[in-house]
Short mmCIF file of C-alpha atoms and ligand atoms in Angstrom, two decimals:
data_model
loop_
_atom_site.label_atom_id
_atom_site.label_comp_id
_atom_site.label_asym_id
_atom_site.label_seq_id
_atom_site.Cartn_x
_atom_site.Cartn_y
_atom_site.Cartn_z
CA MET U 1371 -59.91 -37.66 -71.20
CA GLU U 1372 -57.78 -39.06 -68.80
CA LYS U 1373 -57.16 -37.29 -65.46
CA LEU U 1374 -53.91 -35.45 -65.08
CA ILE U 1375 -52.95 -33.27 -62.53
CA ILE U 1376 -50.23 -31.19 -63.63
CA GLY U 1377 -48.43 -27.87 -62.95
CA SER U 1378 -44.99 -26.23 -61.90
CA HIS U 1379 -43.18 -23.74 -59.80
CA VAL U 1380 -44.83 -20.33 -60.58
CA SER U 1381 -44.10 -16.88 -59.06
CA PHE U 1382 -46.04 -15.33 -56.14
CA THR U 1383 -45.35 -11.53 -56.00
CA LYS U 1384 -46.34 -8.86 -53.58
CA ASN U 1385 -48.34 -6.94 -56.15
CA GLU U 1386 -50.32 -9.50 -57.86
CA GLY U 1387 -50.57 -11.89 -54.91
CA LEU U 1388 -52.15 -15.20 -55.75
CA ILE U 1389 -53.89 -13.80 -58.97
CA GLY U 1390 -50.16 -13.56 -60.62
CA SER U 1391 -49.72 -17.31 -59.75
CA VAL U 1392 -53.05 -18.50 -61.18
CA ASN U 1393 -52.57 -16.57 -64.34
CA GLU U 1394 -48.90 -17.73 -64.93
CA ALA U 1395 -49.82 -21.31 -64.19
CA LEU U 1396 -52.90 -21.08 -66.75
CA SER U 1397 -50.49 -19.50 -69.41
CA TYR U 1398 -48.48 -22.76 -69.42
CA GLY U 1399 -51.65 -25.04 -69.69
CA GLU U 1400 -51.62 -26.25 -66.06
CA ASN U 1401 -54.34 -27.18 -63.82
CA THR U 1402 -52.22 -26.73 -60.56
CA PHE U 1403 -49.24 -24.93 -59.38
CA MET U 1404 -46.89 -24.66 -56.54
CA PHE U 1405 -45.20 -21.23 -55.16
CA TYR U 1406 -43.08 -19.77 -52.56
CA THR U 1407 -44.85 -17.17 -50.46
CA GLY U 1408 -41.85 -14.86 -51.08
CA ALA U 1409 -38.08 -15.52 -51.98
CA PRO U 1410 -37.37 -19.15 -51.61
CA GLN U 1411 -34.00 -18.37 -50.03
CA ASN U 1412 -35.05 -15.89 -47.26
CA THR U 1413 -37.99 -15.66 -44.66
CA ILE U 1414 -38.97 -11.97 -45.51
CA ARG U 1415 -42.94 -12.32 -46.06
CA ALA U 1416 -45.57 -9.86 -46.88
CA GLN U 1417 -49.19 -9.92 -45.56
CA ILE U 1418 -51.31 -11.93 -47.68
CA ASP U 1419 -53.93 -9.69 -49.47
CA GLU U 1420 -57.40 -10.99 -48.58
CA ALA U 1421 -59.35 -9.48 -51.52
CA LYS U 1422 -56.83 -10.58 -54.14
CA THR U 1423 -56.81 -13.85 -52.66
CA LYS U 1424 -60.80 -14.10 -52.92
CA GLU U 1425 -60.33 -13.11 -56.68
CA ALA U 1426 -57.73 -15.75 -57.25
CA GLN U 1427 -59.90 -18.38 -55.83
CA LYS U 1428 -62.65 -17.31 -58.21
CA LEU U 1429 -60.37 -17.37 -61.16
CA MET U 1430 -59.21 -20.93 -60.16
CA LYS U 1431 -62.65 -22.09 -59.95
CA GLU U 1432 -63.76 -20.68 -63.41
CA ASN U 1433 -60.57 -22.53 -64.85
CA ASN U 1434 -60.94 -25.87 -62.97
CA ILE U 1435 -58.08 -25.49 -60.90
CA ASP U 1436 -58.64 -27.47 -57.64
CA ILE U 1437 -57.25 -25.44 -54.87
CA ASN U 1438 -56.57 -28.84 -52.85
CA ASN U 1439 -54.08 -29.49 -55.47
CA VAL U 1440 -52.28 -26.30 -55.16
CA ILE U 1441 -48.95 -26.34 -53.12
CA ILE U 1442 -46.85 -23.72 -51.01
CA HIS U 1443 -43.21 -24.61 -50.94
CA ALA U 1444 -41.49 -23.39 -47.47
CA PRO U 1445 -38.35 -21.62 -47.80
CA TYR U 1446 -35.35 -23.90 -48.15
CA ILE U 1447 -33.35 -22.11 -45.35
CA VAL U 1448 -35.75 -23.23 -42.62
CA ASN U 1449 -33.71 -26.12 -41.01
CA LEU U 1450 -35.72 -28.21 -38.51
CA ALA U 1451 -32.92 -30.46 -37.76
CA ASN U 1452 -30.27 -28.34 -36.16
CA ASN U 1453 -30.86 -26.85 -32.74
CA MET U 1454 -27.39 -25.85 -31.98
CA ASP U 1455 -28.32 -22.30 -32.22
CA GLU U 1456 -31.50 -22.28 -30.17
CA GLN U 1457 -32.75 -18.81 -31.37
CA LYS U 1458 -32.49 -20.22 -34.96
CA TYR U 1459 -34.25 -23.14 -34.37
CA ASN U 1460 -37.23 -21.37 -32.64
CA PHE U 1461 -37.20 -18.78 -35.36
CA ALA U 1462 -37.60 -21.83 -37.92
CA ILE U 1463 -40.30 -23.09 -35.77
CA ASN U 1464 -42.19 -19.77 -35.71
CA PHE U 1465 -41.55 -19.23 -39.41
CA LEU U 1466 -43.42 -22.36 -40.30
CA LYS U 1467 -46.16 -21.83 -37.84
CA GLN U 1468 -46.85 -18.57 -39.66
CA GLU U 1469 -46.29 -20.11 -43.22
CA LEU U 1470 -49.04 -22.40 -42.37
CA GLN U 1471 -51.02 -19.54 -41.20
CA ARG U 1472 -50.65 -18.11 -44.62
CA ALA U 1473 -51.38 -21.04 -46.48
CA LYS U 1474 -54.84 -21.32 -44.43
CA ILE U 1475 -55.63 -17.63 -45.38
CA LEU U 1476 -54.78 -18.44 -48.96
CA GLY U 1477 -57.00 -21.61 -48.73
CA ILE U 1478 -54.26 -23.91 -49.46
CA ASN U 1479 -53.93 -27.23 -47.84
CA LYS U 1480 -50.55 -28.31 -48.69
CA VAL U 1481 -47.08 -27.01 -47.52
CA VAL U 1482 -43.93 -28.89 -48.90
CA LEU U 1483 -41.09 -28.73 -46.63
CA HIS U 1484 -37.35 -30.10 -46.75
CA PRO U 1485 -37.01 -31.93 -43.28
CA GLY U 1486 -33.56 -30.51 -42.66
CA SER U 1487 -29.82 -31.12 -42.63
CA HIS U 1488 -28.22 -32.27 -39.14
CA THR U 1489 -24.87 -30.42 -39.98
CA GLY U 1490 -22.86 -32.87 -37.90
CA LEU U 1491 -25.17 -33.45 -35.12
CA GLY U 1492 -25.94 -36.97 -36.41
CA GLU U 1493 -28.97 -38.58 -38.14
CA GLU U 1494 -30.56 -39.49 -34.76
CA LYS U 1495 -30.33 -36.26 -33.20
CA GLY U 1496 -31.35 -34.42 -36.40
CA ILE U 1497 -34.39 -36.57 -36.74
CA GLN U 1498 -35.45 -35.98 -33.26
CA ASN U 1499 -35.01 -32.20 -33.84
CA ILE U 1500 -37.34 -32.46 -36.72
CA ILE U 1501 -39.91 -34.38 -34.83
CA ASN U 1502 -39.79 -31.98 -31.86
CA ALA U 1503 -40.15 -28.90 -34.01
CA LEU U 1504 -43.07 -30.47 -36.09
CA ASN U 1505 -45.05 -31.55 -33.11
CA ILE U 1506 -45.04 -27.77 -32.09
CA VAL U 1507 -45.85 -26.44 -35.55
CA LEU U 1508 -48.58 -29.13 -35.79
CA SER U 1509 -49.93 -28.87 -32.61
CA GLU U 1510 -53.42 -27.76 -33.69
CA PRO U 1511 -55.86 -30.61 -34.74
CA GLU U 1512 -56.73 -29.28 -38.06
CA GLY U 1513 -54.90 -27.20 -40.60
CA PRO U 1514 -52.78 -27.33 -43.77
CA ILE U 1515 -50.69 -30.62 -44.28
CA ILE U 1516 -46.94 -30.57 -44.36
CA CYS U 1517 -45.35 -32.41 -47.06
CA LEU U 1518 -42.10 -33.72 -46.05
CA GLU U 1519 -39.99 -33.79 -49.38
CA THR U 1520 -37.63 -36.76 -50.30
CA MET U 1521 -33.96 -35.39 -50.37
CA ALA U 1522 -31.02 -36.13 -52.75
CA GLY U 1523 -28.71 -36.53 -49.51
CA LYS U 1524 -26.44 -33.58 -50.41
CA GLY U 1525 -24.28 -32.85 -47.24
CA THR U 1526 -26.04 -33.78 -44.13
CA GLU U 1527 -29.56 -33.66 -45.59
CA LEU U 1528 -32.25 -35.97 -43.82
CA GLY U 1529 -35.28 -37.41 -45.30
CA THR U 1530 -33.20 -39.17 -48.13
CA THR U 1531 -34.61 -42.68 -47.31
CA PHE U 1532 -38.12 -43.97 -46.79
CA GLU U 1533 -36.84 -45.20 -43.42
CA GLN U 1534 -35.72 -41.61 -42.16
CA LEU U 1535 -39.09 -40.10 -43.55
CA ASN U 1536 -40.99 -42.97 -41.62
CA GLN U 1537 -39.10 -42.61 -38.48
CA ILE U 1538 -40.14 -38.82 -38.41
CA ILE U 1539 -43.73 -39.54 -39.25
CA ALA U 1540 -43.66 -42.17 -36.27
CA GLY U 1541 -42.60 -39.35 -33.99
CA ILE U 1542 -45.55 -36.85 -34.90
CA ASN U 1543 -48.51 -36.92 -32.82
CA ASN U 1544 -50.91 -35.40 -35.27
CA LYS U 1545 -50.05 -37.74 -38.26
CA ASP U 1546 -53.11 -36.75 -40.22
CA ARG U 1547 -51.16 -33.44 -41.00
CA VAL U 1548 -48.06 -35.22 -42.45
CA GLN U 1549 -47.50 -36.36 -45.65
CA ILE U 1550 -44.72 -37.01 -48.23
CA CYS U 1551 -43.64 -35.25 -51.54
CA LEU U 1552 -41.56 -37.39 -53.82
CA ASP U 1553 -39.02 -35.64 -55.97
CA THR U 1554 -37.96 -37.75 -59.04
CA CYS U 1555 -34.58 -36.13 -59.16
CA HIS U 1556 -33.97 -36.36 -55.42
CA LEU U 1557 -35.17 -39.92 -55.35
CA ASN U 1558 -32.60 -40.97 -58.25
CA ASP U 1559 -29.85 -38.88 -56.76
CA ALA U 1560 -30.55 -40.53 -53.16
CA GLY U 1561 -29.93 -43.85 -54.98
CA TYR U 1562 -33.58 -45.05 -55.71
CA ASP U 1563 -34.28 -46.61 -59.07
CA VAL U 1564 -36.86 -44.42 -60.42
CA LYS U 1565 -36.78 -46.26 -63.72
CA ASN U 1566 -38.44 -49.18 -62.05
CA PHE U 1567 -41.13 -46.91 -60.60
CA ASP U 1568 -43.69 -49.72 -59.65
CA ASN U 1569 -41.03 -51.35 -57.49
CA LEU U 1570 -40.05 -48.04 -55.71
CA LEU U 1571 -43.88 -47.53 -55.08
CA ASP U 1572 -44.15 -51.06 -53.37
CA GLU U 1573 -41.10 -50.39 -51.37
CA PHE U 1574 -42.63 -47.01 -50.28
CA ASP U 1575 -45.93 -48.80 -49.67
CA LYS U 1576 -44.43 -51.27 -47.39
CA ILE U 1577 -42.45 -48.54 -45.36
CA ILE U 1578 -44.75 -45.53 -45.40
CA GLY U 1579 -47.87 -46.19 -47.29
CA LEU U 1580 -49.00 -45.03 -50.54
CA ASP U 1581 -51.81 -42.89 -49.01
CA LYS U 1582 -49.27 -40.80 -47.86
CA ILE U 1583 -47.91 -39.28 -51.08
CA GLY U 1584 -49.29 -35.68 -51.19
CA CYS U 1585 -47.46 -34.31 -53.92
CA ILE U 1586 -44.78 -35.31 -56.67
CA HIS U 1587 -42.04 -33.06 -58.10
CA ILE U 1588 -41.34 -34.12 -61.54
CA ASN U 1589 -37.71 -33.27 -62.55
CA ASP U 1590 -35.00 -34.89 -64.73
CA SER U 1591 -31.67 -35.16 -63.22
CA LYS U 1592 -28.10 -33.90 -64.31
CA ASN U 1593 -26.47 -36.69 -62.39
CA LYS U 1594 -26.37 -40.44 -62.18
CA ILE U 1595 -28.19 -42.61 -59.49
CA SER U 1596 -26.70 -42.22 -56.01
CA SER U 1597 -24.76 -39.06 -56.84
CA HIS U 1598 -26.29 -37.20 -54.04
CA LYS U 1599 -26.12 -34.17 -56.01
CA ASP U 1600 -29.53 -32.41 -56.41
CA ARG U 1601 -29.16 -30.84 -59.78
CA HIS U 1602 -32.38 -30.74 -61.79
CA GLU U 1603 -32.58 -30.93 -65.43
CA ASN U 1604 -35.31 -30.29 -67.94
CA ILE U 1605 -37.63 -33.16 -68.91
CA GLY U 1606 -35.80 -35.78 -71.27
CA LEU U 1607 -32.51 -34.20 -71.19
CA GLY U 1608 -31.39 -35.82 -67.89
CA THR U 1609 -30.51 -39.43 -66.71
CA ILE U 1610 -33.96 -40.38 -65.84
CA GLY U 1611 -35.16 -39.66 -69.39
CA PHE U 1612 -38.64 -38.83 -70.98
CA ASP U 1613 -40.28 -42.35 -71.17
CA ASN U 1614 -39.18 -43.16 -67.44
CA LEU U 1615 -40.81 -39.82 -66.35
CA ILE U 1616 -44.12 -40.29 -68.35
CA ASN U 1617 -44.20 -43.66 -66.78
CA ILE U 1618 -44.14 -41.79 -63.34
CA ILE U 1619 -46.55 -38.93 -64.39
CA TYR U 1620 -49.35 -41.51 -65.76
CA ASN U 1621 -48.96 -44.12 -62.93
CA ASP U 1622 -52.32 -45.37 -62.15
CA LYS U 1623 -51.67 -45.44 -58.36
CA LEU U 1624 -50.75 -41.61 -58.38
CA LYS U 1625 -53.73 -40.33 -60.44
CA GLU U 1626 -54.98 -37.99 -57.68
CA VAL U 1627 -51.61 -36.83 -56.67
CA PRO U 1628 -50.55 -33.25 -58.08
CA LYS U 1629 -47.23 -33.42 -60.16
CA ILE U 1630 -45.14 -30.17 -60.20
CA LEU U 1631 -42.17 -29.53 -62.33
CA GLU U 1632 -39.22 -27.47 -61.05
CA THR U 1633 -36.95 -27.78 -63.97
CA PRO U 1634 -34.44 -25.18 -64.86
CA PHE U 1635 -35.10 -22.02 -66.90
CA ILE U 1636 -33.70 -21.67 -70.12
CA SER U 1637 -31.27 -19.05 -71.14
CA ILE U 1638 -31.56 -17.37 -74.37
CA ALA U 1639 -28.22 -16.28 -76.22
CA GLY U 1640 -28.12 -12.37 -76.30
CA GLY U 1641 -31.01 -12.16 -73.91
CA LYS U 1642 -29.47 -10.06 -71.37
CA ASP U 1643 -28.76 -12.82 -68.91
CA ARG U 1644 -32.59 -13.37 -68.71
CA THR U 1645 -33.81 -17.10 -68.33
CA TYR U 1646 -37.28 -18.17 -69.07
CA ALA U 1647 -39.54 -20.85 -67.87
CA PRO U 1648 -39.62 -24.00 -69.82
CA TYR U 1649 -42.81 -25.49 -68.33
CA LYS U 1650 -45.36 -24.57 -71.13
CA PHE U 1651 -43.20 -26.63 -73.59
CA GLU U 1652 -42.66 -29.50 -71.09
CA ILE U 1653 -46.29 -29.80 -70.15
CA GLU U 1654 -47.04 -29.87 -73.87
CA MET U 1655 -44.72 -32.89 -74.20
CA ILE U 1656 -46.28 -34.52 -71.29
CA LYS U 1657 -49.69 -34.06 -72.38
CA ASN U 1658 -48.70 -35.52 -75.68
CA ARG U 1659 -46.69 -38.24 -74.18
CA GLN U 1660 -44.26 -37.40 -76.95
CA TYR U 1661 -40.70 -35.91 -76.66
CA ASN U 1662 -39.97 -32.98 -78.96
CA PRO U 1663 -36.26 -33.15 -79.44
CA ASN U 1664 -36.41 -29.39 -80.48
CA PHE U 1665 -37.99 -28.13 -77.62
CA LEU U 1666 -35.32 -26.07 -76.08
CA GLU U 1667 -35.16 -24.11 -79.85
CA ASP U 1668 -38.91 -23.67 -79.52
CA ILE U 1669 -38.68 -22.28 -76.09
CA ARG U 1670 -35.98 -19.79 -77.46
CA LYS U 1671 -38.11 -18.96 -80.52
CA TYR U 1672 -41.10 -18.54 -78.42
CA TYR U 1673 -39.45 -16.05 -76.02
CA LYS U 1674 -37.59 -14.19 -78.34
CA LYS U 1675 -40.75 -12.57 -79.45
CA PHE U 1676 -41.18 -10.77 -76.16
FE1 FE N 1312 -37.92 -28.76 -52.63
FE1 FE N 1313 -38.48 -30.67 -55.25
ZN1 ZN N 1314 -34.01 -30.30 -55.64
#
């Protein structure tokens, strides 16, 4: 069997903790997963339950989930690029420090972070703010790695080019603790041609180095290349397309890198506004390397039973 490290965004609740996340991932047929330690849009975080964490780690071992491939995503409101409000900037730095502490308690080694938006300060100042913040956050020689995510370039987002990301890494003292998370939708929207993925990897290798790729977010895109929109689409339904995503997922150079789906949930007509995770079905197509043109229908049929 060919090695494929694949998972998706799953939930992490106060009640179930990491056990719930593991079980959700297993229910989709995954061997890794990613989660937020609370709501992605706020910074309210509960204490990590150590007993439940131990049990979850055991569950992972029993099911061949290597915890080194499991990812935490930092909340997206943390903005290290803007220091106009000193209190907010310091809060973001402290929050991230605590997030790394939570990761450590959970036994998780990789935390994905959006580098930040300069919100008018300009690229250079924004990047310097990110560097200064990360040097505080990563002051300890050892601890979880921060994976800076490649961004779509919405608004004043930074980290939209390999050059910007490299500039951030260059400024960080503790370089062993920074890696990159590629996001296929963001790359496309930022103007990178993910359909020629080998060329893209060559360019990445020249500027940053392939050994720095710590995670890949697998998403189709609702918009065309260079749109700077950041709207994810389900696998095969967007402008990137199924075959191009399969090419990325099964690229020989990325065998050891965890791949995480963040595709949109599916709504069911008459389903009381509830939406359902598409991951079980998308992962099945990925494993089969075969697009199922009826997969949205299959998802709706499947979840109607509940
Ligand atoms: Fe992200
Ligand atoms: Fe992403
Ligand atoms: Zn996105």
